[in-house]
GROMACS .gro file of N, CA and C in nm:
model
  315
    1UNK      N    1  -1.085  -4.703   1.238
    1UNK     CA    2  -1.169  -4.613   1.197
    1UNK      C    3  -1.161  -4.497   1.303
    2UNK      N    4  -1.139  -4.539   1.414
    2UNK     CA    5  -1.152  -4.432   1.564
    2UNK      C    6  -0.990  -4.356   1.533
    3UNK      N    7  -0.905  -4.426   1.481
    3UNK     CA    8  -0.750  -4.359   1.507
    3UNK      C    9  -0.765  -4.260   1.368
    4UNK      N   10  -0.845  -4.294   1.281
    4UNK     CA   11  -0.842  -4.173   1.175
    4UNK      C   12  -0.918  -4.065   1.184
    5UNK      N   13  -1.012  -4.067   1.241
    5UNK     CA   14  -1.090  -3.970   1.322
    5UNK      C   15  -1.027  -3.859   1.393
    6UNK      N   16  -0.951  -3.908   1.465
    6UNK     CA   17  -0.860  -3.851   1.587
    6UNK      C   18  -0.758  -3.786   1.495
    7UNK      N   19  -0.701  -3.842   1.379
    7UNK     CA   20  -0.609  -3.796   1.309
    7UNK      C   21  -0.675  -3.656   1.219
    8UNK      N   22  -0.773  -3.711   1.199
    8UNK     CA   23  -0.832  -3.571   1.134
    8UNK      C   24  -0.874  -3.447   1.214
    9UNK      N   25  -0.924  -3.492   1.341
    9UNK     CA   26  -0.946  -3.409   1.427
    9UNK      C   27  -0.807  -3.334   1.465
   10UNK      N   28  -0.710  -3.395   1.477
   10UNK     CA   29  -0.580  -3.327   1.494
   10UNK      C   30  -0.551  -3.233   1.384
   11UNK      N   31  -0.558  -3.280   1.272
   11UNK     CA   32  -0.533  -3.208   1.152
   11UNK      C   33  -0.629  -3.064   1.144
   12UNK      N   34  -0.739  -3.075   1.181
   12UNK     CA   35  -0.841  -2.978   1.191
   12UNK      C   36  -0.777  -2.887   1.270
   13UNK      N   37  -0.752  -2.915   1.404
   13UNK     CA   38  -0.691  -2.822   1.508
   13UNK      C   39  -0.610  -2.761   1.460
   14UNK      N   40  -0.481  -2.822   1.420
   14UNK     CA   41  -0.395  -2.744   1.380
   14UNK      C   42  -0.392  -2.642   1.258
   15UNK      N   43  -0.482  -2.699   1.166
   15UNK     CA   44  -0.526  -2.578   1.051
   15UNK      C   45  -0.595  -2.476   1.108
   16UNK      N   46  -0.660  -2.481   1.225
   16UNK     CA   47  -0.742  -2.377   1.241
   16UNK      C   48  -0.635  -2.287   1.358
   17UNK      N   49  -0.581  -2.353   1.416
   17UNK     CA   50  -0.456  -2.268   1.480
   17UNK      C   51  -0.365  -2.166   1.405
   18UNK      N   52  -0.346  -2.259   1.298
   18UNK     CA   53  -0.263  -2.180   1.178
   18UNK      C   54  -0.330  -2.071   1.119
   19UNK      N   55  -0.453  -2.076   1.075
   19UNK     CA   56  -0.542  -1.991   1.023
   19UNK      C   57  -0.554  -1.889   1.138
   20UNK      N   58  -0.585  -1.909   1.282
   20UNK     CA   59  -0.617  -1.810   1.349
   20UNK      C   60  -0.470  -1.701   1.384
   21UNK      N   61  -0.357  -1.778   1.366
   21UNK     CA   62  -0.249  -1.697   1.386
   21UNK      C   63  -0.216  -1.610   1.282
   22UNK      N   64  -0.241  -1.642   1.145
   22UNK     CA   65  -0.234  -1.601   1.016
   22UNK      C   66  -0.334  -1.468   1.013
   23UNK      N   67  -0.454  -1.482   1.062
   23UNK     CA   68  -0.550  -1.351   1.064
   23UNK      C   69  -0.506  -1.273   1.159
   24UNK      N   70  -0.454  -1.313   1.295
   24UNK     CA   71  -0.416  -1.219   1.394
   24UNK      C   72  -0.300  -1.126   1.326
   25UNK      N   73  -0.207  -1.199   1.253
   25UNK     CA   74  -0.092  -1.118   1.208
   25UNK      C   75  -0.114  -1.038   1.122
   26UNK      N   76  -0.222  -1.057   1.025
   26UNK     CA   77  -0.257  -0.955   0.915
   26UNK      C   78  -0.351  -0.860   0.979
   27UNK      N   79  -0.435  -0.876   1.096
   27UNK     CA   80  -0.512  -0.766   1.158
   27UNK      C   81  -0.418  -0.675   1.218
   28UNK      N   82  -0.331  -0.735   1.292
   28UNK     CA   83  -0.208  -0.641   1.343
   28UNK      C   84  -0.137  -0.562   1.262
   29UNK      N   85  -0.098  -0.624   1.132
   29UNK     CA   86  -0.028  -0.544   1.041
   29UNK      C   87  -0.133  -0.419   0.995
   30UNK      N   88  -0.259  -0.465   0.955
   30UNK     CA   89  -0.343  -0.362   0.902
   30UNK      C   90  -0.359  -0.235   1.021
   31UNK      N   91  -0.336  -0.290   1.155
   31UNK     CA   92  -0.381  -0.180   1.260
   31UNK      C   93  -0.255  -0.098   1.259
   32UNK      N   94  -0.121  -0.145   1.247
   32UNK     CA   95  -0.029  -0.068   1.238
   32UNK      C   96   0.007   0.005   1.122
   33UNK      N   97  -0.065  -0.026   1.012
   33UNK     CA   98  -0.064   0.066   0.901
   33UNK      C   99  -0.149   0.159   0.898
   34UNK      N  100  -0.267   0.135   0.965
   34UNK     CA  101  -0.363   0.263   0.978
   34UNK      C  102  -0.327   0.347   1.076
   35UNK      N  103  -0.255   0.307   1.180
   35UNK     CA  104  -0.204   0.416   1.269
   35UNK      C  105  -0.107   0.500   1.184
   36UNK      N  106  -0.008   0.451   1.139
   36UNK     CA  107   0.088   0.509   1.067
   36UNK      C  108   0.035   0.628   0.965
   37UNK      N  109  -0.097   0.595   0.896
   37UNK     CA  110  -0.152   0.673   0.825
   37UNK      C  111  -0.235   0.792   0.878
   38UNK      N  112  -0.262   0.759   1.019
   38UNK     CA  113  -0.290   0.884   1.080
   38UNK      C  114  -0.207   0.948   1.123
   39UNK      N  115  -0.085   0.922   1.185
   39UNK     CA  116   0.035   0.976   1.187
   39UNK      C  117   0.050   1.070   1.086
   40UNK      N  118   0.055   1.015   0.962
   40UNK     CA  119   0.090   1.090   0.837
   40UNK      C  120   0.004   1.225   0.825
   41UNK      N  121  -0.118   1.190   0.854
   41UNK     CA  122  -0.243   1.273   0.838
   41UNK      C  123  -0.205   1.417   0.939
   42UNK      N  124  -0.183   1.362   1.057
   42UNK     CA  125  -0.134   1.490   1.165
   42UNK      C  126  -0.023   1.547   1.126
   43UNK      N  127   0.081   1.468   1.084
   43UNK     CA  128   0.222   1.571   1.027
   43UNK      C  129   0.168   1.626   0.902
   44UNK      N  130   0.056   1.619   0.838
   44UNK     CA  131   0.050   1.715   0.712
   44UNK      C  132   0.105   1.634   0.583
   45UNK      N  133   0.125   1.500   0.610
   45UNK     CA  134   0.189   1.406   0.500
   45UNK      C  135   0.086   1.329   0.418
   46UNK      N  136  -0.038   1.378   0.430
   46UNK     CA  137  -0.142   1.315   0.384
   46UNK      C  138  -0.143   1.332   0.224
   47UNK      N  139  -0.212   1.231   0.140
   47UNK     CA  140  -0.226   1.243  -0.007
   47UNK      C  141  -0.355   1.305  -0.038
   48UNK      N  142  -0.407   1.381   0.032
   48UNK     CA  143  -0.530   1.438   0.000
   48UNK      C  144  -0.522   1.540  -0.113
   49UNK      N  145  -0.420   1.598  -0.150
   49UNK     CA  146  -0.379   1.695  -0.245
   49UNK      C  147  -0.340   1.639  -0.390
   50UNK      N  148  -0.334   1.509  -0.384
   50UNK     CA  149  -0.325   1.438  -0.512
   50UNK      C  150  -0.416   1.333  -0.544
   51UNK      N  151  -0.442   1.369  -0.672
   51UNK     CA  152  -0.565   1.275  -0.760
   51UNK      C  153  -0.517   1.177  -0.804
   52UNK      N  154  -0.580   1.105  -0.872
   52UNK     CA  155  -0.525   0.956  -0.945
   52UNK      C  156  -0.421   1.021  -1.054
   53UNK      N  157  -0.452   1.117  -1.119
   53UNK     CA  158  -0.396   1.186  -1.230
   53UNK      C  159  -0.353   1.326  -1.178
   54UNK      N  160  -0.207   1.330  -1.197
   54UNK     CA  161  -0.130   1.435  -1.129
   54UNK      C  162  -0.058   1.537  -1.253
   55UNK      N  163  -0.055   1.647  -1.264
   55UNK     CA  164   0.007   1.716  -1.357
   55UNK      C  165   0.137   1.799  -1.292
   56UNK      N  166   0.253   1.759  -1.327
   56UNK     CA  167   0.369   1.792  -1.285
   56UNK      C  168   0.384   1.943  -1.309
   57UNK      N  169   0.400   2.028  -1.185
   57UNK     CA  170   0.454   2.152  -1.178
   57UNK      C  171   0.582   2.201  -1.198
   58UNK      N  172   0.597   2.339  -1.199
   58UNK     CA  173   0.761   2.365  -1.212
   58UNK      C  174   0.835   2.364  -1.100
   59UNK      N  175   0.926   2.303  -1.125
   59UNK     CA  176   1.043   2.264  -1.022
   59UNK      C  177   1.018   2.125  -0.937
   60UNK      N  178   0.930   2.037  -0.988
   60UNK     CA  179   0.887   1.939  -0.919
   60UNK      C  180   0.980   1.822  -0.992
   61UNK      N  181   1.018   1.710  -0.882
   61UNK     CA  182   1.084   1.623  -0.923
   61UNK      C  183   0.985   1.470  -0.895
   62UNK      N  184   1.053   1.381  -0.956
   62UNK     CA  185   0.971   1.267  -0.899
   62UNK      C  186   0.997   1.234  -0.770
   63UNK      N  187   1.079   1.269  -0.674
   63UNK     CA  188   1.091   1.257  -0.560
   63UNK      C  189   1.018   1.315  -0.481
   64UNK      N  190   0.971   1.476  -0.511
   64UNK     CA  191   0.905   1.557  -0.442
   64UNK      C  192   0.766   1.504  -0.472
   65UNK      N  193   0.712   1.472  -0.572
   65UNK     CA  194   0.603   1.412  -0.613
   65UNK      C  195   0.563   1.286  -0.501
   66UNK      N  196   0.667   1.208  -0.511
   66UNK     CA  197   0.630   1.068  -0.451
   66UNK      C  198   0.610   1.128  -0.294
   67UNK      N  199   0.682   1.205  -0.261
   67UNK     CA  200   0.663   1.228  -0.108
   67UNK      C  201   0.516   1.289  -0.093
   68UNK      N  202   0.498   1.410  -0.164
   68UNK     CA  203   0.362   1.463  -0.153
   68UNK      C  204   0.258   1.379  -0.185
   69UNK      N  205   0.236   1.305  -0.292
   69UNK     CA  206   0.132   1.215  -0.322
   69UNK      C  207   0.139   1.092  -0.222
   70UNK      N  208   0.258   1.041  -0.163
   70UNK     CA  209   0.271   0.901  -0.099
   70UNK      C  210   0.237   0.776  -0.186
   71UNK      N  211   0.323   0.823  -0.312
   71UNK     CA  212   0.335   0.701  -0.419
   71UNK      C  213   0.478   0.641  -0.424
   72UNK      N  214   0.528   0.554  -0.385
   72UNK     CA  215   0.668   0.495  -0.407
   72UNK      C  216   0.677   0.445  -0.551
   73UNK      N  217   0.579   0.410  -0.616
   73UNK     CA  218   0.568   0.346  -0.765
   73UNK      C  219   0.549   0.392  -0.877
   74UNK      N  220   0.601   0.547  -0.875
   74UNK     CA  221   0.551   0.614  -0.984
   74UNK      C  222   0.631   0.571  -1.131
   75UNK      N  223   0.741   0.563  -1.116
   75UNK     CA  224   0.797   0.479  -1.231
   75UNK      C  225   0.739   0.347  -1.303
   76UNK      N  226   0.706   0.263  -1.192
   76UNK     CA  227   0.633   0.147  -1.230
   76UNK      C  228   0.488   0.160  -1.317
   77UNK      N  229   0.430   0.262  -1.260
   77UNK     CA  230   0.304   0.316  -1.308
   77UNK      C  231   0.292   0.374  -1.436
   78UNK      N  232   0.405   0.445  -1.462
   78UNK     CA  233   0.411   0.535  -1.565
   78UNK      C  234   0.501   0.485  -1.655
   79UNK      N  235   0.481   0.389  -1.757
   79UNK     CA  236   0.561   0.337  -1.845
   79UNK      C  237   0.639   0.431  -1.946
   80UNK      N  238   0.565   0.530  -1.943
   80UNK     CA  239   0.610   0.646  -2.065
   80UNK      C  240   0.726   0.729  -2.013
   81UNK      N  241   0.760   0.724  -1.887
   81UNK     CA  242   0.912   0.767  -1.847
   81UNK      C  243   0.985   0.685  -1.820
   82UNK      N  244   1.106   0.696  -1.890
   82UNK     CA  245   1.230   0.626  -1.932
   82UNK      C  246   1.319   0.654  -1.789
   83UNK      N  247   1.330   0.760  -1.750
   83UNK     CA  248   1.447   0.790  -1.668
   83UNK      C  249   1.362   0.894  -1.558
   84UNK      N  250   1.432   0.940  -1.437
   84UNK     CA  251   1.376   1.001  -1.345
   84UNK      C  252   1.399   1.138  -1.403
   85UNK      N  253   1.454   1.170  -1.477
   85UNK     CA  254   1.503   1.313  -1.535
   85UNK      C  255   1.399   1.357  -1.647
   86UNK      N  256   1.334   1.252  -1.686
   86UNK     CA  257   1.242   1.280  -1.802
   86UNK      C  258   1.118   1.361  -1.742
   87UNK      N  259   1.114   1.405  -1.638
   87UNK     CA  260   0.988   1.480  -1.575
   87UNK      C  261   0.987   1.617  -1.603
   88UNK      N  262   0.895   1.688  -1.640
   88UNK     CA  263   0.893   1.844  -1.701
   88UNK      C  264   0.756   1.889  -1.665
   89UNK      N  265   0.720   2.026  -1.648
   89UNK     CA  266   0.604   2.069  -1.613
   89UNK      C  267   0.497   2.044  -1.718
   90UNK      N  268   0.379   1.993  -1.685
   90UNK     CA  269   0.279   1.955  -1.788
   90UNK      C  270   0.261   1.811  -1.817
   91UNK      N  271   0.375   1.741  -1.760
   91UNK     CA  272   0.345   1.624  -1.789
   91UNK      C  273   0.237   1.539  -1.696
   92UNK      N  274   0.167   1.428  -1.736
   92UNK     CA  275   0.066   1.382  -1.665
   92UNK      C  276   0.118   1.241  -1.605
   93UNK      N  277   0.087   1.235  -1.498
   93UNK     CA  278   0.119   1.094  -1.409
   93UNK      C  279  -0.007   1.028  -1.347
   94UNK      N  280   0.015   0.906  -1.357
   94UNK     CA  281  -0.090   0.805  -1.281
   94UNK      C  282  -0.043   0.808  -1.138
   95UNK      N  283  -0.105   0.825  -1.043
   95UNK     CA  284  -0.086   0.815  -0.886
   95UNK      C  285  -0.167   0.730  -0.843
   96UNK      N  286  -0.102   0.639  -0.753
   96UNK     CA  287  -0.194   0.546  -0.651
   96UNK      C  288  -0.115   0.571  -0.524
   97UNK      N  289  -0.172   0.635  -0.447
   97UNK     CA  290  -0.127   0.659  -0.282
   97UNK      C  291  -0.108   0.537  -0.194
   98UNK      N  292  -0.058   0.537  -0.121
   98UNK     CA  293  -0.058   0.429   0.005
   98UNK      C  294  -0.182   0.381   0.043
   99UNK      N  295  -0.245   0.494   0.083
   99UNK     CA  296  -0.394   0.460   0.113
   99UNK      C  297  -0.481   0.367   0.019
  100UNK      N  298  -0.481   0.438  -0.112
  100UNK     CA  299  -0.556   0.344  -0.222
  100UNK      C  300  -0.505   0.202  -0.237
  101UNK      N  301  -0.380   0.187  -0.225
  101UNK     CA  302  -0.309   0.047  -0.224
  101UNK      C  303  -0.363  -0.050  -0.113
  102UNK      N  304  -0.373   0.005  -0.004
  102UNK     CA  305  -0.408  -0.060   0.108
  102UNK      C  306  -0.580  -0.103   0.119
  103UNK      N  307  -0.653   0.000   0.046
  103UNK     CA  308  -0.797  -0.017   0.041
  103UNK      C  309  -0.808  -0.123  -0.058
  104UNK      N  310  -0.733  -0.150  -0.193
  104UNK     CA  311  -0.771  -0.241  -0.263
  104UNK      C  312  -0.661  -0.363  -0.267
  105UNK      N  313  -0.593  -0.379  -0.178
  105UNK     CA  314  -0.522  -0.516  -0.158
  105UNK      C  315  -0.554  -0.594  -0.042
   0.00000   0.00000   0.00000
């Protein structure tokens, strides 16, 4: 009986240690990501100019919109676009910036 209590205590300690390490890694990742977002804001790369719905303007490509709105997954979110060349002025796109992804993940 005493042996099983020691075994349970040892298991609890190892799980607690593992949980603490995972928690610290996640916290460090979130800190670094927040710092990268602050640097983007300082460089003028913030996604404040893009709403959730974006209307393509003259001369814009998916790459320029992705850079401007900080959304790397435009094609995945907009299934009505079959090819990157299918972008034209007036097309409505769903945009989810990196900031929004971090808030909801």
